[in-house]
mmCIF file of C-alpha atoms in Angstrom:
data_model
loop_
_atom_site.group_PDB
_atom_site.id
_atom_site.type_symbol
_atom_site.label_atom_id
_atom_site.label_comp_id
_atom_site.label_asym_id
_atom_site.label_seq_id
_atom_site.Cartn_x
_atom_site.Cartn_y
_atom_site.Cartn_z
ATOM 1 C CA MET A 2 0.028 0.013 0.001
ATOM 2 C CA PHE A 3 1.199 3.564 -0.729
ATOM 3 C CA HIS A 4 -0.369 6.917 -0.058
ATOM 4 C CA LEU A 5 -1.055 9.708 -2.501
ATOM 5 C CA THR A 6 -1.419 13.289 -1.474
ATOM 6 C CA LEU A 7 -4.007 15.044 -3.521
ATOM 7 C CA SER A 8 -3.103 18.612 -4.382
ATOM 8 C CA GLN A 9 -5.670 21.419 -4.414
ATOM 9 C CA GLN A 10 -8.793 19.853 -5.888
ATOM 10 C CA ALA A 11 -9.549 16.222 -5.841
ATOM 11 C CA ALA A 12 -11.766 14.971 -8.692
ATOM 12 C CA VAL A 13 -14.195 12.220 -8.000
ATOM 13 C CA THR A 14 -14.292 11.292 -11.638
ATOM 14 C CA VAL A 15 -11.699 9.934 -13.881
ATOM 15 C CA PRO A 16 -12.800 10.564 -17.308
ATOM 16 C CA VAL A 17 -10.407 12.143 -20.166
ATOM 17 C CA GLY A 18 -9.333 12.129 -24.330
ATOM 18 C CA SER A 19 -8.351 14.106 -27.884
ATOM 19 C CA ASP A 20 -7.448 13.927 -31.632
ATOM 20 C CA LEU A 21 -7.351 15.778 -34.808
ATOM 21 C CA SER A 22 -9.194 12.999 -36.567
ATOM 22 C CA LEU A 23 -5.701 11.616 -36.864
ATOM 23 C CA ARG A 24 -3.775 11.187 -33.619
ATOM 24 C CA ARG A 25 -3.479 10.381 -29.926
ATOM 25 C CA SER A 26 -7.230 7.882 -15.560
ATOM 26 C CA ALA A 27 -8.620 5.905 -13.982
ATOM 27 C CA PHE A 28 -6.077 5.325 -11.313
ATOM 28 C CA LYS A 29 -6.496 1.662 -10.804
ATOM 29 C CA ALA A 30 -4.694 -0.273 -8.136
ATOM 30 C CA PRO A 31 -5.716 -2.448 -5.254
ATOM 31 C CA ASN A 32 -6.557 -0.587 -2.035
ATOM 32 C CA LEU A 33 -4.925 2.766 -2.481
ATOM 33 C CA ASN A 34 -5.565 5.348 0.207
ATOM 34 C CA PHE A 35 -5.856 8.995 -0.798
ATOM 35 C CA ARG A 36 -5.127 11.068 2.282
ATOM 36 C CA ASP A 37 -5.717 14.741 2.408
ATOM 37 C CA LYS A 38 -6.868 17.105 5.088
ATOM 38 C CA SER A 39 -9.853 18.111 3.026
ATOM 39 C CA TRP A 40 -11.053 14.519 3.020
ATOM 40 C CA ALA A 41 -12.857 13.016 5.944
ATOM 41 C CA PRO A 42 -12.918 10.148 6.425
ATOM 42 C CA VAL A 43 -10.072 8.704 4.384
ATOM 43 C CA LEU A 44 -11.494 7.162 1.223
ATOM 44 C CA THR A 45 -10.231 3.959 -0.328
ATOM 45 C CA LEU A 46 -9.924 3.335 -4.021
ATOM 46 C CA ASP A 47 -10.315 -0.246 -5.119
ATOM 47 C CA LEU A 48 -10.739 -0.534 -8.845
ATOM 48 C CA LYS A 49 -9.767 -4.143 -9.162
ATOM 49 C CA ALA A 50 -13.338 -5.281 -9.261
ATOM 50 C CA ASN A 51 -14.580 -2.645 -11.641
ATOM 51 C CA SER A 52 -12.503 -0.308 -13.739
ATOM 52 C CA SER A 53 -15.140 2.380 -14.095
ATOM 53 C CA CYS A 54 -15.780 5.001 -11.472
ATOM 54 C CA LEU A 55 -18.818 4.169 -9.438
ATOM 55 C CA ARG A 56 -19.560 6.812 -6.838
ATOM 56 C CA SER A 57 -22.353 4.655 -5.436
ATOM 57 C CA ARG A 58 -19.731 2.154 -4.305
ATOM 58 C CA ASN A 59 -17.447 4.768 -2.767
ATOM 59 C CA VAL A 60 -14.940 4.348 -5.520
ATOM 60 C CA VAL A 61 -12.778 7.411 -5.745
ATOM 61 C CA CYS A 62 -10.788 8.054 -8.849
ATOM 62 C CA MET A 63 -7.888 10.423 -9.025
ATOM 63 C CA SER A 64 -8.127 13.120 -11.660
ATOM 64 C CA VAL A 65 -5.606 12.661 -14.446
ATOM 65 C CA GLN A 66 -4.387 16.178 -13.784
ATOM 66 C CA GLN A 67 -3.086 15.163 -10.371
ATOM 67 C CA ALA A 68 0.577 14.241 -10.346
ATOM 68 C CA SER A 69 1.119 11.574 -7.743
ATOM 69 C CA VAL A 70 4.024 11.022 -5.309
ATOM 70 C CA PRO A 71 7.532 11.416 -6.688
ATOM 71 C CA LYS A 72 8.172 7.724 -7.317
ATOM 72 C CA VAL A 73 5.663 4.950 -7.677
ATOM 73 C CA SER A 74 6.348 1.253 -7.941
ATOM 74 C CA VAL A 75 5.476 -0.298 -11.306
ATOM 75 C CA SER A 76 4.921 -3.833 -12.537
ATOM 76 C CA PRO A 77 5.460 -6.202 -14.286
ATOM 77 C CA LEU A 78 9.104 -5.325 -14.592
ATOM 78 C CA GLU A 79 9.374 -7.876 -17.447
ATOM 79 C CA LEU A 80 8.238 -4.961 -19.610
ATOM 80 C CA GLU A 81 11.827 -3.736 -19.290
ATOM 81 C CA ASP A 82 13.330 -6.969 -20.634
ATOM 82 C CA ALA A 83 12.767 -6.642 -24.371
ATOM 83 C CA GLU A 84 15.672 -5.293 -26.414
ATOM 84 C CA GLU A 85 13.440 -4.076 -29.285
ATOM 85 C CA PRO A 86 10.157 -2.230 -29.003
ATOM 86 C CA PRO A 87 6.968 -4.165 -29.761
ATOM 87 C CA LEU A 88 5.754 -3.298 -33.295
ATOM 88 C CA ASN A 89 2.421 -3.964 -35.058
ATOM 89 C CA LEU A 90 1.238 -6.776 -32.824
ATOM 90 C CA TYR A 91 -2.262 -6.122 -34.132
ATOM 91 C CA LYS A 92 -3.010 -5.058 -37.677
ATOM 92 C CA PRO A 93 -6.108 -3.351 -39.225
ATOM 93 C CA LYS A 94 -7.562 -6.570 -40.508
ATOM 94 C CA GLU A 95 -7.277 -8.196 -37.070
ATOM 95 C CA PRO A 96 -7.377 -5.452 -34.432
ATOM 96 C CA TYR A 97 -7.435 -6.030 -30.688
ATOM 97 C CA THR A 98 -10.692 -5.325 -28.912
ATOM 98 C CA ALA A 99 -9.879 -3.303 -25.796
ATOM 99 C CA THR A 100 -12.177 -1.627 -23.255
ATOM 100 C CA ILE A 101 -12.576 2.017 -22.324
ATOM 101 C CA VAL A 102 -11.772 2.612 -18.644
ATOM 102 C CA SER A 103 -12.431 6.368 -18.460
ATOM 103 C CA VAL A 104 -12.855 9.540 -20.494
ATOM 104 C CA GLU A 105 -12.039 12.848 -18.825
ATOM 105 C CA ARG A 106 -12.176 16.386 -20.168
ATOM 106 C CA LEU A 107 -8.699 17.881 -19.731
ATOM 107 C CA VAL A 108 -9.309 21.556 -20.533
ATOM 108 C CA GLY A 109 -11.087 24.446 -18.776
ATOM 109 C CA PRO A 110 -14.234 26.238 -19.935
ATOM 110 C CA LYS A 111 -12.325 28.943 -21.824
ATOM 111 C CA ALA A 112 -10.344 26.537 -23.956
ATOM 112 C CA PRO A 113 -11.251 26.658 -27.664
ATOM 113 C CA GLY A 114 -12.467 23.130 -28.328
ATOM 114 C CA GLU A 115 -12.447 20.043 -26.127
ATOM 115 C CA THR A 116 -9.500 17.807 -25.314
ATOM 116 C CA CYS A 117 -9.952 14.528 -23.501
ATOM 117 C CA HIS A 118 -7.773 11.972 -21.763
ATOM 118 C CA ILE A 119 -8.876 8.440 -22.540
ATOM 119 C CA VAL A 120 -7.722 5.420 -20.651
ATOM 120 C CA ILE A 121 -7.949 2.069 -22.427
ATOM 121 C CA ASP A 122 -7.652 -1.366 -20.848
ATOM 122 C CA HIS A 123 -5.651 -3.650 -23.172
ATOM 123 C CA GLY A 124 -5.214 -6.332 -20.489
ATOM 124 C CA GLY A 125 -1.441 -6.388 -21.036
ATOM 125 C CA ASN A 126 -1.982 -7.823 -24.522
ATOM 126 C CA VAL A 127 -0.864 -4.758 -26.556
ATOM 127 C CA PRO A 128 2.385 -3.623 -24.860
ATOM 128 C CA TYR A 129 4.137 -0.530 -26.106
ATOM 129 C CA TRP A 130 7.061 1.730 -25.323
ATOM 130 C CA GLU A 131 6.966 5.447 -24.557
ATOM 131 C CA GLY A 132 6.746 7.443 -27.750
ATOM 132 C CA GLN A 133 4.831 4.885 -29.758
ATOM 133 C CA SER A 134 1.325 5.157 -31.188
ATOM 134 C CA TYR A 135 -1.886 3.074 -31.236
ATOM 135 C CA GLY A 136 -4.197 2.952 -34.219
ATOM 136 C CA VAL A 137 -7.909 3.268 -33.489
ATOM 137 C CA ILE A 138 -10.670 1.940 -35.815
ATOM 138 C CA PRO A 139 -13.919 3.776 -35.021
ATOM 139 C CA PRO A 140 -17.159 1.741 -35.342
ATOM 140 C CA GLY A 141 -19.262 2.018 -38.456
ATOM 141 C CA GLU A 142 -18.445 1.678 -42.119
ATOM 142 C CA ASN A 143 -16.186 3.763 -44.291
ATOM 143 C CA PRO A 144 -18.363 6.163 -46.317
ATOM 144 C CA LYS A 145 -15.872 5.973 -49.198
ATOM 145 C CA LYS A 146 -15.844 2.142 -49.174
ATOM 146 C CA PRO A 147 -19.364 0.857 -48.281
ATOM 147 C CA GLY A 148 -19.213 -2.352 -46.296
ATOM 148 C CA ALA A 149 -15.588 -1.772 -45.263
ATOM 149 C CA PRO A 150 -14.517 -0.548 -41.776
ATOM 150 C CA HIS A 151 -13.227 2.997 -41.206
ATOM 151 C CA ASN A 152 -9.526 3.658 -41.818
ATOM 152 C CA VAL A 153 -7.207 3.503 -38.853
ATOM 153 C CA ARG A 154 -6.447 6.786 -37.083
ATOM 154 C CA LEU A 155 -3.108 7.060 -35.229
ATOM 155 C CA TYR A 156 -2.790 8.508 -31.740
ATOM 156 C CA SER A 157 0.417 9.029 -29.794
ATOM 157 C CA ILE A 158 0.218 7.184 -26.477
ATOM 158 C CA ALA A 159 0.214 9.554 -23.533
ATOM 159 C CA SER A 160 1.288 7.094 -20.813
ATOM 160 C CA THR A 161 4.336 4.996 -19.991
ATOM 161 C CA ARG A 162 4.391 1.277 -20.816
ATOM 162 C CA TYR A 163 2.909 0.692 -17.268
ATOM 163 C CA GLY A 164 -0.112 2.883 -18.012
ATOM 164 C CA ASP A 165 -1.824 5.297 -15.580
ATOM 165 C CA SER A 166 -2.535 2.398 -13.226
ATOM 166 C CA PHE A 167 1.151 1.334 -13.130
ATOM 167 C CA ASP A 168 0.259 -2.339 -13.837
ATOM 168 C CA GLY A 169 1.029 -2.612 -17.545
ATOM 169 C CA LYS A 170 -2.577 -3.173 -18.484
ATOM 170 C CA THR A 171 -3.744 0.242 -19.734
ATOM 171 C CA ALA A 172 -2.744 2.890 -22.241
ATOM 172 C CA SER A 173 -3.856 6.537 -22.342
ATOM 173 C CA LEU A 174 -4.614 8.772 -25.312
ATOM 174 C CA CYS A 175 -4.846 12.538 -25.436
ATOM 175 C CA VAL A 176 -7.504 13.430 -28.006
ATOM 176 C CA ARG A 177 -8.878 16.734 -29.213
ATOM 177 C CA ARG A 178 -12.472 16.521 -30.462
ATOM 178 C CA ALA A 179 -12.446 17.552 -34.145
ATOM 179 C CA VAL A 180 -15.517 19.690 -34.794
ATOM 180 C CA TYR A 181 -16.305 21.349 -38.167
ATOM 181 C CA TYR A 182 -17.968 24.752 -38.286
ATOM 182 C CA ASP A 183 -19.525 25.986 -41.584
ATOM 183 C CA PRO A 184 -17.566 29.108 -42.497
ATOM 184 C CA GLU A 185 -20.750 30.819 -43.854
ATOM 185 C CA THR A 186 -23.211 30.047 -41.057
ATOM 186 C CA GLY A 187 -20.760 29.592 -38.228
ATOM 187 C CA LYS A 188 -22.750 26.561 -37.163
ATOM 188 C CA GLU A 189 -21.411 23.116 -36.422
ATOM 189 C CA ASP A 190 -21.831 20.594 -39.222
ATOM 190 C CA PRO A 191 -21.850 17.155 -37.510
ATOM 191 C CA SER A 192 -21.583 15.384 -40.855
ATOM 192 C CA LYS A 193 -18.050 16.746 -41.219
ATOM 193 C CA ASN A 194 -16.869 16.263 -37.647
ATOM 194 C CA GLY A 195 -13.908 13.954 -36.962
ATOM 195 C CA VAL A 196 -15.357 10.446 -36.782
ATOM 196 C CA CYS A 197 -12.699 8.943 -34.533
ATOM 197 C CA SER A 198 -12.094 11.836 -32.169
ATOM 198 C CA ASN A 199 -15.788 12.179 -31.462
ATOM 199 C CA PHE A 200 -16.196 8.468 -30.979
ATOM 200 C CA LEU A 201 -13.367 8.522 -28.419
ATOM 201 C CA CYS A 202 -14.497 11.662 -26.592
ATOM 202 C CA ASP A 203 -18.094 10.387 -26.440
ATOM 203 C CA SER A 204 -17.169 6.871 -25.283
ATOM 204 C CA LYS A 205 -18.146 5.598 -21.854
ATOM 205 C CA PRO A 206 -16.433 3.251 -19.396
ATOM 206 C CA GLY A 207 -16.987 -0.331 -20.570
ATOM 207 C CA ASP A 208 -17.309 0.539 -24.248
ATOM 208 C CA LYS A 209 -15.301 -1.598 -26.636
ATOM 209 C CA ILE A 210 -12.633 -0.086 -28.895
ATOM 210 C CA LYS A 211 -10.628 -1.671 -31.712
ATOM 211 C CA ILE A 212 -6.938 -0.874 -31.622
ATOM 212 C CA THR A 213 -3.953 -1.678 -33.779
ATOM 213 C CA GLY A 214 -0.199 -1.343 -33.244
ATOM 214 C CA PRO A 215 1.790 -0.281 -31.437
ATOM 215 C CA SER A 216 3.649 1.562 -34.173
ATOM 216 C CA GLY A 217 6.511 3.985 -34.503
ATOM 217 C CA LYS A 218 10.207 4.142 -33.601
ATOM 218 C CA ILE A 219 11.142 7.762 -34.341
ATOM 219 C CA MET A 220 9.822 9.103 -30.979
ATOM 220 C CA LEU A 221 11.180 6.327 -28.776
ATOM 221 C CA LEU A 222 13.005 7.729 -25.706
ATOM 222 C CA PRO A 223 16.711 6.974 -26.049
ATOM 223 C CA GLU A 224 17.709 5.500 -22.688
ATOM 224 C CA ASP A 225 21.341 4.519 -23.357
ATOM 225 C CA ASP A 226 22.465 7.690 -21.511
ATOM 226 C CA PRO A 227 20.292 8.354 -18.427
ATOM 227 C CA ASN A 228 22.015 11.727 -18.069
ATOM 228 C CA ALA A 229 21.178 13.034 -21.550
ATOM 229 C CA THR A 230 19.282 16.245 -22.274
ATOM 230 C CA HIS A 231 15.848 15.961 -23.931
ATOM 231 C CA ILE A 232 14.258 19.125 -25.389
ATOM 232 C CA MET A 233 10.578 18.436 -26.099
ATOM 233 C CA ILE A 234 8.481 20.800 -28.208
ATOM 234 C CA ALA A 235 4.732 20.351 -28.498
ATOM 235 C CA THR A 236 1.628 22.070 -29.696
ATOM 236 C CA GLY A 237 -1.635 20.921 -28.126
ATOM 237 C CA THR A 238 -2.183 17.155 -28.015
ATOM 238 C CA GLY A 239 1.373 16.708 -29.315
ATOM 239 C CA VAL A 240 2.316 16.731 -25.650
ATOM 240 C CA ALA A 241 1.120 13.115 -25.440
ATOM 241 C CA PRO A 242 4.425 11.290 -25.869
ATOM 242 C CA TYR A 243 6.189 13.697 -23.493
ATOM 243 C CA ARG A 244 3.732 12.920 -20.705
ATOM 244 C CA GLY A 245 4.895 9.272 -21.049
ATOM 245 C CA TYR A 246 8.584 10.285 -21.003
ATOM 246 C CA LEU A 247 8.177 12.506 -18.007
ATOM 247 C CA ARG A 248 6.203 10.008 -15.958
ATOM 248 C CA ARG A 249 8.981 7.479 -16.652
ATOM 249 C CA MET A 250 11.654 9.971 -15.681
ATOM 250 C CA PHE A 251 10.028 11.545 -12.629
ATOM 251 C CA MET A 252 7.037 9.575 -11.392
ATOM 252 C CA GLU A 253 7.820 5.895 -11.734
ATOM 253 C CA SER A 254 10.425 3.873 -9.912
ATOM 254 C CA VAL A 255 12.049 1.964 -12.784
ATOM 255 C CA PRO A 256 15.029 -0.073 -11.534
ATOM 256 C CA ASN A 257 17.010 0.092 -14.791
ATOM 257 C CA TYR A 258 16.294 3.741 -15.722
ATOM 258 C CA LYS A 259 17.345 6.380 -13.200
ATOM 259 C CA PHE A 260 17.060 9.708 -14.995
ATOM 260 C CA GLY A 261 19.711 12.228 -14.015
ATOM 261 C CA GLY A 262 19.758 14.497 -17.083
ATOM 262 C CA LEU A 263 17.667 17.466 -18.172
ATOM 263 C CA ALA A 264 14.148 17.285 -19.603
ATOM 264 C CA TRP A 265 12.941 20.620 -21.074
ATOM 265 C CA LEU A 266 9.351 20.908 -22.211
ATOM 266 C CA PHE A 267 7.993 23.662 -24.435
ATOM 267 C CA LEU A 268 4.211 23.516 -24.739
ATOM 268 C CA GLY A 269 2.228 25.790 -27.110
ATOM 269 C CA VAL A 270 -1.561 26.143 -26.540
ATOM 270 C CA ALA A 271 -4.136 28.949 -26.973
ATOM 271 C CA ASN A 272 -4.620 29.962 -23.332
ATOM 272 C CA SER A 273 -4.258 28.873 -19.678
ATOM 273 C CA ASP A 274 -7.507 26.809 -19.879
ATOM 274 C CA SER A 275 -5.986 24.883 -22.783
ATOM 275 C CA LEU A 276 -2.940 23.659 -20.833
ATOM 276 C CA LEU A 277 -2.716 19.857 -20.743
ATOM 277 C CA TYR A 278 -1.438 17.926 -17.726
ATOM 278 C CA ASP A 279 -0.258 21.176 -16.236
ATOM 279 C CA GLU A 280 -0.498 20.069 -12.586
ATOM 280 C CA GLU A 281 1.535 16.997 -13.336
ATOM 281 C CA PHE A 282 4.270 18.956 -15.071
ATOM 282 C CA SER A 283 4.270 21.735 -12.411
ATOM 283 C CA LYS A 284 4.807 19.075 -9.773
ATOM 284 C CA TYR A 285 7.921 17.760 -11.503
ATOM 285 C CA LEU A 286 9.174 21.335 -11.696
ATOM 286 C CA LYS A 287 8.771 21.625 -7.902
ATOM 287 C CA ASP A 288 10.173 18.155 -7.107
ATOM 288 C CA TYR A 289 13.017 18.050 -9.662
ATOM 289 C CA PRO A 290 14.106 21.698 -10.314
ATOM 290 C CA ASN A 291 17.587 20.621 -11.504
ATOM 291 C CA ASN A 292 16.279 18.072 -13.982
ATOM 292 C CA PHE A 293 13.141 19.635 -15.442
ATOM 293 C CA ARG A 294 12.271 22.870 -17.188
ATOM 294 C CA TYR A 295 8.831 23.833 -18.375
ATOM 295 C CA ASP A 296 7.996 26.720 -20.713
ATOM 296 C CA ARG A 297 4.495 27.492 -21.857
ATOM 297 C CA ALA A 298 3.583 29.565 -24.937
ATOM 298 C CA LEU A 299 -0.015 30.856 -24.617
ATOM 299 C CA SER A 300 -0.846 32.425 -28.019
ATOM 300 C CA ARG A 301 -3.961 34.256 -26.865
ATOM 301 C CA GLU A 302 -2.599 35.484 -23.523
ATOM 302 C CA GLN A 303 1.096 36.299 -24.102
ATOM 303 C CA LYS A 304 2.937 38.529 -26.499
ATOM 304 C CA ASN A 305 6.296 37.794 -28.167
ATOM 305 C CA LYS A 306 9.116 40.308 -28.249
ATOM 306 C CA ASN A 307 7.598 41.927 -31.351
ATOM 307 C CA GLY A 308 4.166 42.419 -29.751
ATOM 308 C CA GLY A 309 2.590 39.554 -31.706
ATOM 309 C CA LYS A 310 1.045 36.356 -30.390
ATOM 310 C CA MET A 311 3.366 34.102 -28.423
ATOM 311 C CA TYR A 312 3.816 30.845 -30.252
ATOM 312 C CA VAL A 313 6.080 27.919 -29.360
ATOM 313 C CA GLN A 314 8.715 29.047 -31.884
ATOM 314 C CA ASP A 315 8.914 32.418 -30.088
ATOM 315 C CA LYS A 316 9.737 30.607 -26.838
ATOM 316 C CA ILE A 317 12.376 28.621 -28.664
ATOM 317 C CA GLU A 318 13.916 31.833 -30.021
ATOM 318 C CA GLU A 319 13.924 33.282 -26.495
ATOM 319 C CA TYR A 320 16.155 30.431 -25.309
ATOM 320 C CA SER A 321 17.892 29.800 -28.643
ATOM 321 C CA ASP A 322 21.463 30.292 -27.477
ATOM 322 C CA GLU A 323 21.013 27.732 -24.702
ATOM 323 C CA ILE A 324 19.159 25.313 -26.960
ATOM 324 C CA PHE A 325 21.875 25.485 -29.630
ATOM 325 C CA LYS A 326 24.629 24.882 -27.022
ATOM 326 C CA LEU A 327 22.711 21.883 -25.672
ATOM 327 C CA LEU A 328 22.308 20.485 -29.188
ATOM 328 C CA ASP A 329 26.028 20.939 -29.832
ATOM 329 C CA ASN A 330 26.619 18.883 -26.683
ATOM 330 C CA GLY A 331 24.438 15.961 -27.859
ATOM 331 C CA ALA A 332 20.903 16.911 -26.647
ATOM 332 C CA HIS A 333 17.926 15.189 -28.284
ATOM 333 C CA ILE A 334 15.189 17.441 -29.619
ATOM 334 C CA TYR A 335 11.636 16.277 -30.275
ATOM 335 C CA PHE A 336 8.707 17.903 -32.121
ATOM 336 C CA CYS A 337 5.141 16.627 -31.864
ATOM 337 C CA GLY A 338 1.844 18.228 -32.874
ATOM 338 C CA LEU A 339 0.111 19.571 -35.931
ATOM 339 C CA LYS A 340 2.325 19.637 -39.007
ATOM 340 C CA GLY A 341 1.623 23.345 -39.348
ATOM 341 C CA MET A 342 3.920 23.941 -36.380
ATOM 342 C CA MET A 343 7.111 22.944 -38.226
ATOM 343 C CA PRO A 344 7.588 25.682 -40.862
ATOM 344 C CA GLY A 345 7.545 28.432 -38.187
ATOM 345 C CA ILE A 346 9.911 26.451 -35.934
ATOM 346 C CA GLN A 347 12.269 25.665 -38.848
ATOM 347 C CA ASP A 348 12.346 29.302 -39.933
ATOM 348 C CA THR A 349 13.182 30.380 -36.389
ATOM 349 C CA LEU A 350 15.963 27.825 -36.059
ATOM 350 C CA LYS A 351 17.369 28.785 -39.419
ATOM 351 C CA ARG A 352 17.389 32.488 -38.538
ATOM 352 C CA VAL A 353 19.040 31.750 -35.182
ATOM 353 C CA ALA A 354 21.671 29.558 -36.837
ATOM 354 C CA GLU A 355 22.488 32.258 -39.401
ATOM 355 C CA GLN A 356 22.821 34.833 -36.574
ATOM 356 C CA ARG A 357 25.347 32.541 -35.015
ATOM 357 C CA GLY A 358 27.246 32.206 -38.285
ATOM 358 C CA GLU A 359 26.153 28.609 -38.838
ATOM 359 C CA SER A 360 24.444 26.854 -41.739
ATOM 360 C CA TRP A 361 21.119 25.441 -40.556
ATOM 361 C CA GLU A 362 21.025 22.908 -43.370
ATOM 362 C CA GLU A 363 24.391 21.493 -42.277
ATOM 363 C CA LYS A 364 23.415 21.552 -38.610
ATOM 364 C CA LEU A 365 20.131 19.827 -39.273
ATOM 365 C CA SER A 366 21.820 17.182 -41.408
ATOM 366 C CA GLN A 367 24.277 16.540 -38.544
ATOM 367 C CA LEU A 368 21.458 16.319 -35.940
ATOM 368 C CA LYS A 369 19.651 13.763 -38.077
ATOM 369 C CA LYS A 370 22.821 11.789 -38.673
ATOM 370 C CA ASN A 371 23.451 11.703 -34.892
ATOM 371 C CA LYS A 372 19.838 10.658 -34.284
ATOM 372 C CA GLN A 373 19.254 13.726 -32.121
ATOM 373 C CA TRP A 374 16.306 14.995 -34.265
ATOM 374 C CA HIS A 375 12.869 13.396 -33.665
ATOM 375 C CA VAL A 376 9.732 14.621 -35.440
ATOM 376 C CA GLU A 377 6.154 13.313 -35.414
ATOM 377 C CA VAL A 378 3.602 15.706 -36.853
ATOM 378 C CA TYR A 379 0.105 15.081 -38.213
#
């Protein structure tokens, strides 16, 4: 048994999820006590019998936004044994049928759009590594191929290989609900909404979900040097793989991976209400100030040095000297989010390189050659 201190608010629900029609908890463990002065009496969480949150049975679920104690035991540790990541264990023609554990809205009321955190029970049958993706096949038939199922949508996994319940049986996705508004009327047109993201955000505990994968190697966390520097740049739900990295570095007690390097997260979203997993990241900042840095770019609330909106590339420019020095010393840099993020970032990096008297093309070529450059955009 271990105890978790709940910070500020404690949610009695565990729903979460998000996608762009293309990509990306219940805290489940036997007899966990959540102790906090605001709670009386102490409530016990036992989700072994039923993975959904049932208030009628005094089941208390920890909000996904709560970061737990600094280090949590994980199992089964056999998940550390494989030398190669699992790849494509389940394919579109024979997907794995998993079960939704919870769906929780991650963003506040002033966020444009809805982003959810979705926990899926795969029973330990679809193992994955941090930085990989699952494919999801929404129910129904493909309108372009009558009688055939929908195409697979890829989502970056937002949890470590042990899942949010630390038992290796769940995976979490961070999904933005894709909603289409008619430009002339300004009204929502449900017929053009993202099929998969709406299916995921509308799903309920116990619902079945067809998944494929896991897939992807480009965003795997290199662990050969536990003291390496990892610079992580995300827009919106692109933060998903980094949540997995950071939980592995700072939340979980993994015997063969003791992180002693620097993890630096840049997250670009519209406003404060759109921040994802902010409490979790803020807790790492407090607990590991020498190993974690966290910079937010809020485009609708902050201004860049020229008085324009603050985008993630503006934050990168702000710290460009430091970033370039870290890259020269072997740091890994990751980009994840909408593909529209990359031109602005590349332009910024090119401009900074030129100001430093360097050729960006040569530098980029070297970063790729050294396997320091990791990009997954959609």
